[in-house]
Amino acid sequence: SNSGNSDEILNILPSMKRIGAKIIAFTGNKISGLGKEADLIINIAIEKEDEYSLEMALDKLENNFER
C-alpha cells in the first residue's frame, strides 16, 4: 500500500497481530496506519500514483535488495 492507509489492509491487521504474525509493510508512508503497526517497513515511496505505480514500486524494491 503506497499510502499505508488502505482499508482492506488496515482491517486485517488486528487479526494478524492476534495470531502473532510479524507484519512486513511495503509502503511509501512509514507514519501511516500500516507503518505504525509493522514490524519491518520496506519503503516503496513513489512521487505520483498512476498506471505505472506498481511497476515503479517493484523496481524500487528490487533496487533495495541489490545492495
Short mmCIF file of C-alpha atoms in Angstrom, two decimals:
data_model
loop_
_atom_site.label_atom_id
_atom_site.label_comp_id
_atom_site.label_asym_id
_atom_site.label_seq_id
_atom_site.Cartn_x
_atom_site.Cartn_y
_atom_site.Cartn_z
CA SER A 1 0.00 0.00 0.00
CA ASN A 2 1.69 3.21 -1.10
CA SER A 3 -0.41 5.31 1.26
CA GLY A 4 -0.28 2.75 4.05
CA ASN A 5 -3.89 3.57 4.85
CA SER A 6 -5.85 1.23 2.57
CA ASP A 7 -8.92 -0.03 4.43
CA GLU A 8 -8.57 -3.59 3.14
CA ILE A 9 -5.07 -3.78 4.65
CA LEU A 10 -5.81 -1.96 7.91
CA ASN A 11 -8.89 -4.13 8.56
CA ILE A 12 -6.89 -7.38 8.66
CA LEU A 13 -4.02 -6.11 10.83
CA PRO A 14 -5.67 -6.77 14.22
CA SER A 15 -6.36 -10.41 13.26
CA MET A 16 -2.81 -10.86 12.01
CA LYS A 17 -1.36 -9.37 15.20
CA ARG A 18 -3.66 -11.53 17.34
CA ILE A 19 -2.24 -14.73 15.86
CA GLY A 20 1.30 -13.47 16.37
CA ALA A 21 2.14 -12.77 12.73
CA LYS A 22 5.04 -10.43 12.02
CA ILE A 23 3.94 -7.57 9.75
CA ILE A 24 6.21 -6.53 6.89
CA ALA A 25 4.90 -3.33 5.32
CA PHE A 26 5.61 -2.44 1.71
CA THR A 27 4.57 1.20 1.85
CA GLY A 28 5.55 4.67 0.85
CA ASN A 29 4.36 6.17 4.14
CA LYS A 30 6.13 4.92 7.25
CA ILE A 31 3.91 7.03 9.57
CA SER A 32 0.69 5.56 8.15
CA GLY A 33 -1.58 3.13 9.93
CA LEU A 34 0.21 0.23 8.26
CA GLY A 35 3.64 1.68 9.01
CA LYS A 36 2.81 2.14 12.68
CA GLU A 37 1.71 -1.49 13.02
CA ALA A 38 4.57 -3.01 11.02
CA ASP A 39 7.48 -4.90 12.49
CA LEU A 40 9.51 -4.06 9.38
CA ILE A 41 8.94 -1.38 6.73
CA ILE A 42 10.16 -1.65 3.14
CA ASN A 43 9.97 1.86 1.69
CA ILE A 44 8.36 1.86 -1.77
CA ALA A 45 7.56 5.58 -1.88
CA ILE A 46 6.71 6.93 -5.31
CA GLU A 47 6.14 10.54 -6.26
CA LYS A 48 2.93 10.11 -8.27
CA GLU A 49 0.49 7.22 -8.40
CA ASP A 50 -0.61 6.23 -11.89
CA GLU A 51 -0.83 3.10 -14.05
CA TYR A 52 2.93 2.61 -13.69
CA SER A 53 2.94 2.83 -9.90
CA LEU A 54 3.18 -0.91 -9.26
CA GLU A 55 5.99 -1.30 -11.77
CA MET A 56 7.86 1.64 -10.26
CA ALA A 57 7.39 0.30 -6.72
CA LEU A 58 8.64 -3.15 -7.71
CA ASP A 59 11.70 -1.64 -9.40
CA LYS A 60 12.45 0.33 -6.26
CA LEU A 61 12.02 -2.76 -4.09
CA GLU A 62 14.34 -4.73 -6.37
CA ASN A 63 16.96 -1.98 -6.10
CA ASN A 64 16.75 -2.09 -2.27
CA PHE A 65 17.74 -5.77 -2.28
CA GLU A 66 20.59 -5.39 -4.78
CA ARG A 67 22.78 -3.60 -2.25
#
